Amino acid sequence: MNAALNILIVEDHPTMIEGYKSILSARYKLDEEVIITTAFNCEMAYQKISAAIVPYDIALLDMIIPPFEAMKLYSGDDLAVLLQQKMPHCKIIMSTSHTEAFVLYNLIKKVNPSGVLVKSDYNPEEFLLAIQKILEGEKYFSATAKLSIKEVHQENQYLDSYNRRIISLLAKGIKTKNLPQHLNITISAIDKRKAHIKEVFGIQKGTDEDIIREAKHRGLI
């Protein structure tokens, strides 16, 4: 007999947890074929992870959950990093209501999860399919997450390392006139690059503050 599938679900809405349990019970016998451990916040999750005798096979982590500041755990992605350190074979699935391309891209870049599910994307059948594919060693991203990765990759083609460095320096309060000291390119070249950045961001008549605000919104800084 195969060992039971050991799943950790971290979600701050109890009704969502009950929903996940209901979906899983359609395919697995709960407490026999699958063991589900639940937590509602980072502190509870930290305690469950620390006390676990058998490593989790899968962790379904909500991205936005109450923090555990004492351990510097502020979100589901921080928990994911902790799990990857303590249980490197655990498959991480991030669940989120966020649909912003750069938020999802940065989540994937930080955690490199086995799956990302945007809550507005999937139904019970797709949730079970995601579990199946991930257990088979594949990665699974719901439709919005896939589109976000594509959008950011396309946009990154237009923002090379110099352009991203300009954005970073502006965010640190460096004035445009002083940028050549940090970049070793002329002020004329910087002005052309800033114009290009504004075009990519869709703020052609924007100021430096508009560049910074848009970069923050997109998760670039």
PDB file of N, CA, C and O in Angstrom, residues 136-211:
ATOM      1  N   GLU A 136       3.383  14.361 -10.738  1.00  0.00           N
ATOM      2  CA  GLU A 136       4.089  13.672 -11.826  1.00  0.00           C
ATOM      3  C   GLU A 136       5.391  14.365 -12.195  1.00  0.00           C
ATOM      4  O   GLU A 136       6.091  13.956 -13.116  1.00  0.00           O
ATOM      5  N   GLY A 137       5.716  15.446 -11.482  1.00  0.00           N
ATOM      6  CA  GLY A 137       6.982  16.135 -11.712  1.00  0.00           C
ATOM      7  C   GLY A 137       6.905  17.306 -12.656  1.00  0.00           C
ATOM      8  O   GLY A 137       7.926  17.915 -12.983  1.00  0.00           O
ATOM      9  N   GLU A 138       5.701  17.651 -13.118  1.00  0.00           N
ATOM     10  CA  GLU A 138       5.536  18.799 -14.000  1.00  0.00           C
ATOM     11  C   GLU A 138       5.238  20.062 -13.193  1.00  0.00           C
ATOM     12  O   GLU A 138       4.939  19.999 -11.998  1.00  0.00           O
ATOM     13  N   LYS A 139       5.310  21.205 -13.854  1.00  0.00           N
ATOM     14  CA  LYS A 139       4.890  22.456 -13.242  1.00  0.00           C
ATOM     15  C   LYS A 139       3.507  22.803 -13.787  1.00  0.00           C
ATOM     16  O   LYS A 139       3.146  22.418 -14.895  1.00  0.00           O
ATOM     17  N   TYR A 140       2.748  23.537 -12.964  1.00  0.00           N
ATOM     18  CA  TYR A 140       1.397  23.884 -13.401  1.00  0.00           C
ATOM     19  C   TYR A 140       1.089  25.326 -13.018  1.00  0.00           C
ATOM     20  O   TYR A 140       1.132  25.690 -11.839  1.00  0.00           O
ATOM     21  N   PHE A 141       0.777  26.133 -14.022  1.00  0.00           N
ATOM     22  CA  PHE A 141       0.394  27.519 -13.802  1.00  0.00           C
ATOM     23  C   PHE A 141      -0.982  27.742 -14.421  1.00  0.00           C
ATOM     24  O   PHE A 141      -1.224  27.348 -15.563  1.00  0.00           O
ATOM     25  N   SER A 142      -1.867  28.378 -13.663  1.00  0.00           N
ATOM     26  CA  SER A 142      -3.190  28.669 -14.209  1.00  0.00           C
ATOM     27  C   SER A 142      -3.069  29.743 -15.284  1.00  0.00           C
ATOM     28  O   SER A 142      -2.017  30.354 -15.475  1.00  0.00           O
ATOM     29  N   ALA A 143      -4.153  29.989 -15.998  1.00  0.00           N
ATOM     30  CA  ALA A 143      -4.108  30.804 -17.214  1.00  0.00           C
ATOM     31  C   ALA A 143      -3.521  32.191 -16.986  1.00  0.00           C
ATOM     32  O   ALA A 143      -2.667  32.657 -17.748  1.00  0.00           O
ATOM     33  N   THR A 144      -3.952  32.887 -15.920  1.00  0.00           N
ATOM     34  CA  THR A 144      -3.462  34.244 -15.671  1.00  0.00           C
ATOM     35  C   THR A 144      -1.978  34.235 -15.346  1.00  0.00           C
ATOM     36  O   THR A 144      -1.230  35.119 -15.781  1.00  0.00           O
ATOM     37  N   ALA A 145      -1.526  33.244 -14.584  1.00  0.00           N
ATOM     38  CA  ALA A 145      -0.103  33.146 -14.250  1.00  0.00           C
ATOM     39  C   ALA A 145       0.734  32.923 -15.509  1.00  0.00           C
ATOM     40  O   ALA A 145       1.800  33.526 -15.677  1.00  0.00           O
ATOM     41  N   LYS A 146       0.265  32.084 -16.412  1.00  0.00           N
ATOM     42  CA  LYS A 146       0.972  31.851 -17.677  1.00  0.00           C
ATOM     43  C   LYS A 146       1.080  33.146 -18.478  1.00  0.00           C
ATOM     44  O   LYS A 146       2.138  33.474 -19.022  1.00  0.00           O
ATOM     45  N   LEU A 147      -0.033  33.871 -18.571  1.00  0.00           N
ATOM     46  CA  LEU A 147      -0.054  35.120 -19.328  1.00  0.00           C
ATOM     47  C   LEU A 147       0.887  36.139 -18.706  1.00  0.00           C
ATOM     48  O   LEU A 147       1.588  36.870 -19.412  1.00  0.00           O
ATOM     49  N   SER A 148       0.942  36.190 -17.370  1.00  0.00           N
ATOM     50  CA  SER A 148       1.806  37.139 -16.672  1.00  0.00           C
ATOM     51  C   SER A 148       3.270  36.890 -16.989  1.00  0.00           C
ATOM     52  O   SER A 148       4.037  37.828 -17.229  1.00  0.00           O
ATOM     53  N   ILE A 149       3.666  35.622 -16.984  1.00  0.00           N
ATOM     54  CA  ILE A 149       5.050  35.280 -17.302  1.00  0.00           C
ATOM     55  C   ILE A 149       5.390  35.741 -18.717  1.00  0.00           C
ATOM     56  O   ILE A 149       6.445  36.337 -18.961  1.00  0.00           O
ATOM     57  N   LYS A 150       4.473  35.499 -19.639  1.00  0.00           N
ATOM     58  CA  LYS A 150       4.693  35.896 -21.041  1.00  0.00           C
ATOM     59  C   LYS A 150       4.811  37.407 -21.155  1.00  0.00           C
ATOM     60  O   LYS A 150       5.709  37.924 -21.835  1.00  0.00           O
ATOM     61  N   GLU A 151       3.923  38.148 -20.467  1.00  0.00           N
ATOM     62  CA  GLU A 151       3.931  39.607 -20.546  1.00  0.00           C
ATOM     63  C   GLU A 151       5.231  40.183 -20.004  1.00  0.00           C
ATOM     64  O   GLU A 151       5.831  41.078 -20.609  1.00  0.00           O
ATOM     65  N   VAL A 152       5.684  39.673 -18.865  1.00  0.00           N
ATOM     66  CA  VAL A 152       6.893  40.214 -18.241  1.00  0.00           C
ATOM     67  C   VAL A 152       8.125  39.890 -19.079  1.00  0.00           C
ATOM     68  O   VAL A 152       9.013  40.724 -19.247  1.00  0.00           O
ATOM     69  N   HIS A 153       8.172  38.686 -19.623  1.00  0.00           N
ATOM     70  CA  HIS A 153       9.308  38.339 -20.485  1.00  0.00           C
ATOM     71  C   HIS A 153       9.363  39.264 -21.693  1.00  0.00           C
ATOM     72  O   HIS A 153      10.440  39.711 -22.104  1.00  0.00           O
ATOM     73  N   GLN A 154       8.194  39.564 -22.258  1.00  0.00           N
ATOM     74  CA  GLN A 154       8.156  40.469 -23.407  1.00  0.00           C
ATOM     75  C   GLN A 154       8.616  41.862 -23.003  1.00  0.00           C
ATOM     76  O   GLN A 154       9.381  42.513 -23.711  1.00  0.00           O
ATOM     77  N   GLU A 155       8.164  42.342 -21.850  1.00  0.00           N
ATOM     78  CA  GLU A 155       8.511  43.687 -21.403  1.00  0.00           C
ATOM     79  C   GLU A 155       9.993  43.772 -21.041  1.00  0.00           C
ATOM     80  O   GLU A 155      10.649  44.780 -21.285  1.00  0.00           O
ATOM     81  N   ASN A 156      10.527  42.707 -20.451  1.00  0.00           N
ATOM     82  CA  ASN A 156      11.947  42.719 -20.080  1.00  0.00           C
ATOM     83  C   ASN A 156      12.854  42.854 -21.290  1.00  0.00           C
ATOM     84  O   ASN A 156      13.990  43.315 -21.177  1.00  0.00           O
ATOM     85  N   GLN A 157      12.358  42.439 -22.454  1.00  0.00           N
ATOM     86  CA  GLN A 157      13.145  42.595 -23.672  1.00  0.00           C
ATOM     87  C   GLN A 157      13.357  44.077 -23.989  1.00  0.00           C
ATOM     88  O   GLN A 157      14.320  44.453 -24.630  1.00  0.00           O
ATOM     89  N   TYR A 158      12.431  44.929 -23.523  1.00  0.00           N
ATOM     90  CA  TYR A 158      12.515  46.358 -23.810  1.00  0.00           C
ATOM     91  C   TYR A 158      13.211  47.139 -22.693  1.00  0.00           C
ATOM     92  O   TYR A 158      13.527  48.303 -22.869  1.00  0.00           O
ATOM     93  N   LEU A 159      13.434  46.493 -21.555  1.00  0.00           N
ATOM     94  CA  LEU A 159      14.107  47.153 -20.442  1.00  0.00           C
ATOM     95  C   LEU A 159      15.412  46.415 -20.161  1.00  0.00           C
ATOM     96  O   LEU A 159      15.450  45.469 -19.385  1.00  0.00           O
ATOM     97  N   ASP A 160      16.494  46.855 -20.816  1.00  0.00           N
ATOM     98  CA  ASP A 160      17.781  46.183 -20.614  1.00  0.00           C
ATOM     99  C   ASP A 160      18.368  46.575 -19.264  1.00  0.00           C
ATOM    100  O   ASP A 160      17.768  47.305 -18.478  1.00  0.00           O
ATOM    101  N   SER A 161      19.575  46.086 -18.992  1.00  0.00           N
ATOM    102  CA  SER A 161      20.177  46.295 -17.674  1.00  0.00           C
ATOM    103  C   SER A 161      20.402  47.774 -17.373  1.00  0.00           C
ATOM    104  O   SER A 161      20.238  48.221 -16.235  1.00  0.00           O
ATOM    105  N   TYR A 162      20.766  48.569 -18.408  1.00  0.00           N
ATOM    106  CA  TYR A 162      20.956  50.014 -18.192  1.00  0.00           C
ATOM    107  C   TYR A 162      19.642  50.685 -17.796  1.00  0.00           C
ATOM    108  O   TYR A 162      19.605  51.507 -16.871  1.00  0.00           O
ATOM    109  N   ASN A 163      18.570  50.340 -18.503  1.00  0.00           N
ATOM    110  CA  ASN A 163      17.276  50.950 -18.201  1.00  0.00           C
ATOM    111  C   ASN A 163      16.801  50.580 -16.795  1.00  0.00           C
ATOM    112  O   ASN A 163      16.273  51.423 -16.064  1.00  0.00           O
ATOM    113  N   ARG A 164      16.982  49.320 -16.423  1.00  0.00           N
ATOM    114  CA  ARG A 164      16.573  48.900 -15.081  1.00  0.00           C
ATOM    115  C   ARG A 164      17.432  49.575 -14.018  1.00  0.00           C
ATOM    116  O   ARG A 164      16.956  49.908 -12.928  1.00  0.00           O
ATOM    117  N   ARG A 165      18.729  49.818 -14.338  1.00  0.00           N
ATOM    118  CA  ARG A 165      19.611  50.509 -13.405  1.00  0.00           C
ATOM    119  C   ARG A 165      19.177  51.972 -13.236  1.00  0.00           C
ATOM    120  O   ARG A 165      19.201  52.508 -12.121  1.00  0.00           O
ATOM    121  N   ILE A 166      18.766  52.593 -14.313  1.00  0.00           N
ATOM    122  CA  ILE A 166      18.257  53.970 -14.242  1.00  0.00           C
ATOM    123  C   ILE A 166      17.045  54.030 -13.315  1.00  0.00           C
ATOM    124  O   ILE A 166      16.947  54.907 -12.445  1.00  0.00           O
ATOM    125  N   ILE A 167      16.122  53.105 -13.489  1.00  0.00           N
ATOM    126  CA  ILE A 167      14.932  53.060 -12.638  1.00  0.00           C
ATOM    127  C   ILE A 167      15.328  52.890 -11.170  1.00  0.00           C
ATOM    128  O   ILE A 167      14.809  53.586 -10.281  1.00  0.00           O
ATOM    129  N   SER A 168      16.250  51.985 -10.912  1.00  0.00           N
ATOM    130  CA  SER A 168      16.690  51.730  -9.538  1.00  0.00           C
ATOM    131  C   SER A 168      17.328  52.966  -8.914  1.00  0.00           C
ATOM    132  O   SER A 168      17.058  53.304  -7.751  1.00  0.00           O
ATOM    133  N   LEU A 169      18.165  53.667  -9.666  1.00  0.00           N
ATOM    134  CA  LEU A 169      18.836  54.860  -9.148  1.00  0.00           C
ATOM    135  C   LEU A 169      17.845  55.998  -8.901  1.00  0.00           C
ATOM    136  O   LEU A 169      17.945  56.710  -7.892  1.00  0.00           O
ATOM    137  N   LEU A 170      16.898  56.168  -9.801  1.00  0.00           N
ATOM    138  CA  LEU A 170      15.874  57.189  -9.593  1.00  0.00           C
ATOM    139  C   LEU A 170      15.083  56.898  -8.321  1.00  0.00           C
ATOM    140  O   LEU A 170      14.758  57.817  -7.553  1.00  0.00           O
ATOM    141  N   ALA A 171      14.789  55.627  -8.087  1.00  0.00           N
ATOM    142  CA  ALA A 171      14.039  55.244  -6.893  1.00  0.00           C
ATOM    143  C   ALA A 171      14.827  55.524  -5.615  1.00  0.00           C
ATOM    144  O   ALA A 171      14.237  55.723  -4.546  1.00  0.00           O
ATOM    145  N   LYS A 172      16.149  55.541  -5.724  1.00  0.00           N
ATOM    146  CA  LYS A 172      16.997  55.834  -4.568  1.00  0.00           C
ATOM    147  C   LYS A 172      17.189  57.338  -4.354  1.00  0.00           C
ATOM    148  O   LYS A 172      17.915  57.756  -3.452  1.00  0.00           O
ATOM    149  N   GLY A 173      16.558  58.134  -5.217  1.00  0.00           N
ATOM    150  CA  GLY A 173      16.629  59.577  -5.055  1.00  0.00           C
ATOM    151  C   GLY A 173      17.743  60.252  -5.829  1.00  0.00           C
ATOM    152  O   GLY A 173      17.982  61.455  -5.658  1.00  0.00           O
ATOM    153  N   ILE A 174      18.418  59.514  -6.708  1.00  0.00           N
ATOM    154  CA  ILE A 174      19.487  60.107  -7.523  1.00  0.00           C
ATOM    155  C   ILE A 174      18.860  60.971  -8.615  1.00  0.00           C
ATOM    156  O   ILE A 174      17.981  60.524  -9.345  1.00  0.00           O
ATOM    157  N   LYS A 175      19.304  62.213  -8.708  1.00  0.00           N
ATOM    158  CA  LYS A 175      18.778  63.118  -9.730  1.00  0.00           C
ATOM    159  C   LYS A 175      19.318  62.736 -11.109  1.00  0.00           C
ATOM    160  O   LYS A 175      20.438  62.209 -11.227  1.00  0.00           O
ATOM    161  N   THR A 176      18.541  63.042 -12.146  1.00  0.00           N
ATOM    162  CA  THR A 176      18.948  62.715 -13.512  1.00  0.00           C
ATOM    163  C   THR A 176      20.316  63.296 -13.846  1.00  0.00           C
ATOM    164  O   THR A 176      21.149  62.627 -14.469  1.00  0.00           O
ATOM    165  N   LYS A 177      20.583  64.544 -13.435  1.00  0.00           N
ATOM    166  CA  LYS A 177      21.854  65.192 -13.753  1.00  0.00           C
ATOM    167  C   LYS A 177      23.052  64.462 -13.143  1.00  0.00           C
ATOM    168  O   LYS A 177      24.185  64.601 -13.634  1.00  0.00           O
ATOM    169  N   ASN A 178      22.806  63.662 -12.101  1.00  0.00           N
ATOM    170  CA  ASN A 178      23.890  62.939 -11.439  1.00  0.00           C
ATOM    171  C   ASN A 178      24.003  61.480 -11.886  1.00  0.00           C
ATOM    172  O   ASN A 178      24.927  60.777 -11.471  1.00  0.00           O
ATOM    173  N   LEU A 179      23.084  61.035 -12.723  1.00  0.00           N
ATOM    174  CA  LEU A 179      23.102  59.639 -13.166  1.00  0.00           C
ATOM    175  C   LEU A 179      24.377  59.244 -13.924  1.00  0.00           C
ATOM    176  O   LEU A 179      24.856  58.113 -13.772  1.00  0.00           O
ATOM    177  N   PRO A 180      24.966  60.145 -14.747  1.00  0.00           N
ATOM    178  CA  PRO A 180      26.197  59.737 -15.448  1.00  0.00           C
ATOM    179  C   PRO A 180      27.318  59.299 -14.503  1.00  0.00           C
ATOM    180  O   PRO A 180      28.160  58.466 -14.878  1.00  0.00           O
ATOM    181  N   GLN A 181      27.338  59.815 -13.289  1.00  0.00           N
ATOM    182  CA  GLN A 181      28.368  59.424 -12.330  1.00  0.00           C
ATOM    183  C   GLN A 181      28.224  57.954 -11.934  1.00  0.00           C
ATOM    184  O   GLN A 181      29.203  57.312 -11.531  1.00  0.00           O
ATOM    185  N   HIS A 182      27.021  57.420 -12.050  1.00  0.00           N
ATOM    186  CA  HIS A 182      26.745  56.046 -11.632  1.00  0.00           C
ATOM    187  C   HIS A 182      26.712  55.070 -12.804  1.00  0.00           C
ATOM    188  O   HIS A 182      26.870  53.858 -12.606  1.00  0.00           O
ATOM    189  N   LEU A 183      26.506  55.592 -14.012  1.00  0.00           N
ATOM    190  CA  LEU A 183      26.271  54.715 -15.155  1.00  0.00           C
ATOM    191  C   LEU A 183      27.353  54.773 -16.227  1.00  0.00           C
ATOM    192  O   LEU A 183      27.392  53.928 -17.113  1.00  0.00           O
ATOM    193  N   ASN A 184      28.179  55.799 -16.185  1.00  0.00           N
ATOM    194  CA  ASN A 184      29.248  55.953 -17.176  1.00  0.00           C
ATOM    195  C   ASN A 184      28.705  56.066 -18.600  1.00  0.00           C
ATOM    196  O   ASN A 184      29.277  55.538 -19.553  1.00  0.00           O
ATOM    197  N   ILE A 185      27.540  56.735 -18.736  1.00  0.00           N
ATOM    198  CA  ILE A 185      27.020  57.087 -20.053  1.00  0.00           C
ATOM    199  C   ILE A 185      26.601  58.554 -19.989  1.00  0.00           C
ATOM    200  O   ILE A 185      26.411  59.118 -18.904  1.00  0.00           O
ATOM    201  N   THR A 186      26.442  59.184 -21.132  1.00  0.00           N
ATOM    202  CA  THR A 186      26.189  60.627 -21.183  1.00  0.00           C
ATOM    203  C   THR A 186      24.765  60.951 -20.762  1.00  0.00           C
ATOM    204  O   THR A 186      23.866  60.091 -20.813  1.00  0.00           O
ATOM    205  N   ILE A 187      24.560  62.209 -20.385  1.00  0.00           N
ATOM    206  CA  ILE A 187      23.232  62.664 -20.011  1.00  0.00           C
ATOM    207  C   ILE A 187      22.276  62.569 -21.191  1.00  0.00           C
ATOM    208  O   ILE A 187      21.084  62.272 -21.030  1.00  0.00           O
ATOM    209  N   SER A 188      22.786  62.777 -22.400  1.00  0.00           N
ATOM    210  CA  SER A 188      21.952  62.646 -23.600  1.00  0.00           C
ATOM    211  C   SER A 188      21.456  61.212 -23.751  1.00  0.00           C
ATOM    212  O   SER A 188      20.275  60.974 -24.051  1.00  0.00           O
ATOM    213  N   ALA A 189      22.360  60.261 -23.557  1.00  0.00           N
ATOM    214  CA  ALA A 189      21.973  58.849 -23.662  1.00  0.00           C
ATOM    215  C   ALA A 189      20.967  58.482 -22.578  1.00  0.00           C
ATOM    216  O   ALA A 189      20.025  57.701 -22.818  1.00  0.00           O
ATOM    217  N   ILE A 190      21.148  59.033 -21.376  1.00  0.00           N
ATOM    218  CA  ILE A 190      20.224  58.772 -20.276  1.00  0.00           C
ATOM    219  C   ILE A 190      18.836  59.324 -20.590  1.00  0.00           C
ATOM    220  O   ILE A 190      17.819  58.660 -20.354  1.00  0.00           O
ATOM    221  N   ASP A 191      18.790  60.545 -21.147  1.00  0.00           N
ATOM    222  CA  ASP A 191      17.500  61.135 -21.499  1.00  0.00           C
ATOM    223  C   ASP A 191      16.766  60.284 -22.530  1.00  0.00           C
ATOM    224  O   ASP A 191      15.543  60.111 -22.464  1.00  0.00           O
ATOM    225  N   LYS A 192      17.510  59.741 -23.498  1.00  0.00           N
ATOM    226  CA  LYS A 192      16.892  58.881 -24.513  1.00  0.00           C
ATOM    227  C   LYS A 192      16.355  57.596 -23.865  1.00  0.00           C
ATOM    228  O   LYS A 192      15.265  57.127 -24.214  1.00  0.00           O
ATOM    229  N   ARG A 193      17.128  57.057 -22.923  1.00  0.00           N
ATOM    230  CA  ARG A 193      16.700  55.833 -22.249  1.00  0.00           C
ATOM    231  C   ARG A 193      15.473  56.092 -21.364  1.00  0.00           C
ATOM    232  O   ARG A 193      14.564  55.258 -21.291  1.00  0.00           O
ATOM    233  N   LYS A 194      15.443  57.244 -20.707  1.00  0.00           N
ATOM    234  CA  LYS A 194      14.284  57.574 -19.886  1.00  0.00           C
ATOM    235  C   LYS A 194      13.032  57.728 -20.755  1.00  0.00           C
ATOM    236  O   LYS A 194      11.935  57.303 -20.361  1.00  0.00           O
ATOM    237  N   ALA A 195      13.201  58.315 -21.929  1.00  0.00           N
ATOM    238  CA  ALA A 195      12.073  58.450 -22.854  1.00  0.00           C
ATOM    239  C   ALA A 195      11.566  57.071 -23.267  1.00  0.00           C
ATOM    240  O   ALA A 195      10.350  56.844 -23.393  1.00  0.00           O
ATOM    241  N   HIS A 196      12.507  56.147 -23.462  1.00  0.00           N
ATOM    242  CA  HIS A 196      12.144  54.780 -23.845  1.00  0.00           C
ATOM    243  C   HIS A 196      11.411  54.078 -22.705  1.00  0.00           C
ATOM    244  O   HIS A 196      10.416  53.360 -22.926  1.00  0.00           O
ATOM    245  N   ILE A 197      11.902  54.268 -21.476  1.00  0.00           N
ATOM    246  CA  ILE A 197      11.245  53.677 -20.306  1.00  0.00           C
ATOM    247  C   ILE A 197       9.809  54.178 -20.196  1.00  0.00           C
ATOM    248  O   ILE A 197       8.878  53.402 -19.967  1.00  0.00           O
ATOM    249  N   LYS A 198       9.626  55.477 -20.392  1.00  0.00           N
ATOM    250  CA  LYS A 198       8.279  56.059 -20.320  1.00  0.00           C
ATOM    251  C   LYS A 198       7.377  55.478 -21.404  1.00  0.00           C
ATOM    252  O   LYS A 198       6.179  55.241 -21.173  1.00  0.00           O
ATOM    253  N   GLU A 199       7.942  55.236 -22.567  1.00  0.00           N
ATOM    254  CA  GLU A 199       7.155  54.652 -23.656  1.00  0.00           C
ATOM    255  C   GLU A 199       6.713  53.243 -23.296  1.00  0.00           C
ATOM    256  O   GLU A 199       5.551  52.870 -23.518  1.00  0.00           O
ATOM    257  N   VAL A 200       7.640  52.438 -22.728  1.00  0.00           N
ATOM    258  CA  VAL A 200       7.299  51.070 -22.314  1.00  0.00           C
ATOM    259  C   VAL A 200       6.211  51.096 -21.251  1.00  0.00           C
ATOM    260  O   VAL A 200       5.278  50.291 -21.270  1.00  0.00           O
ATOM    261  N   PHE A 201       6.324  52.060 -20.315  1.00  0.00           N
ATOM    262  CA  PHE A 201       5.362  52.163 -19.223  1.00  0.00           C
ATOM    263  C   PHE A 201       4.059  52.845 -19.645  1.00  0.00           C
ATOM    264  O   PHE A 201       3.090  52.850 -18.887  1.00  0.00           O
ATOM    265  N   GLY A 202       4.030  53.433 -20.835  1.00  0.00           N
ATOM    266  CA  GLY A 202       2.828  54.135 -21.287  1.00  0.00           C
ATOM    267  C   GLY A 202       2.603  55.456 -20.596  1.00  0.00           C
ATOM    268  O   GLY A 202       1.467  55.895 -20.406  1.00  0.00           O
ATOM    269  N   ILE A 203       3.705  56.128 -20.228  1.00  0.00           N
ATOM    270  CA  ILE A 203       3.604  57.430 -19.539  1.00  0.00           C
ATOM    271  C   ILE A 203       4.538  58.425 -20.246  1.00  0.00           C
ATOM    272  O   ILE A 203       5.410  59.036 -19.614  1.00  0.00           O
ATOM    273  N   GLN A 204       4.366  58.580 -21.534  1.00  0.00           N
ATOM    274  CA  GLN A 204       5.298  59.370 -22.344  1.00  0.00           C
ATOM    275  C   GLN A 204       5.536  60.775 -21.797  1.00  0.00           C
ATOM    276  O   GLN A 204       6.635  61.307 -21.911  1.00  0.00           O
ATOM    277  N   LYS A 205       4.532  61.376 -21.174  1.00  0.00           N
ATOM    278  CA  LYS A 205       4.682  62.733 -20.656  1.00  0.00           C
ATOM    279  C   LYS A 205       4.908  62.744 -19.142  1.00  0.00           C
ATOM    280  O   LYS A 205       4.784  63.783 -18.492  1.00  0.00           O
ATOM    281  N   GLY A 206       5.260  61.597 -18.596  1.00  0.00           N
ATOM    282  CA  GLY A 206       5.418  61.476 -17.152  1.00  0.00           C
ATOM    283  C   GLY A 206       6.726  62.047 -16.639  1.00  0.00           C
ATOM    284  O   GLY A 206       7.655  62.323 -17.395  1.00  0.00           O
ATOM    285  N   THR A 207       6.787  62.213 -15.321  1.00  0.00           N
ATOM    286  CA  THR A 207       7.976  62.704 -14.631  1.00  0.00           C
ATOM    287  C   THR A 207       8.778  61.530 -14.071  1.00  0.00           C
ATOM    288  O   THR A 207       8.375  60.371 -14.201  1.00  0.00           O
ATOM    289  N   ASP A 208       9.906  61.846 -13.414  1.00  0.00           N
ATOM    290  CA  ASP A 208      10.682  60.805 -12.744  1.00  0.00           C
ATOM    291  C   ASP A 208       9.830  60.111 -11.678  1.00  0.00           C
ATOM    292  O   ASP A 208       9.929  58.891 -11.486  1.00  0.00           O
ATOM    293  N   GLU A 209       9.002  60.894 -10.994  1.00  0.00           N
ATOM    294  CA  GLU A 209       8.128  60.322  -9.967  1.00  0.00           C
ATOM    295  C   GLU A 209       7.132  59.338 -10.586  1.00  0.00           C
ATOM    296  O   GLU A 209       6.805  58.304  -9.988  1.00  0.00           O
ATOM    297  N   ASP A 210       6.676  59.651 -11.802  1.00  0.00           N
ATOM    298  CA  ASP A 210       5.761  58.738 -12.491  1.00  0.00           C
ATOM    299  C   ASP A 210       6.468  57.436 -12.860  1.00  0.00           C
ATOM    300  O   ASP A 210       5.880  56.351 -12.771  1.00  0.00           O
ATOM    301  N   ILE A 211       7.726  57.541 -13.269  1.00  0.00           N
ATOM    302  CA  ILE A 211       8.521  56.339 -13.577  1.00  0.00           C
ATOM    303  C   ILE A 211       8.638  55.464 -12.332  1.00  0.00           C
ATOM    304  O   ILE A 211       8.430  54.244 -12.380  1.00  0.00           O
TER     305      ILE A 211
END
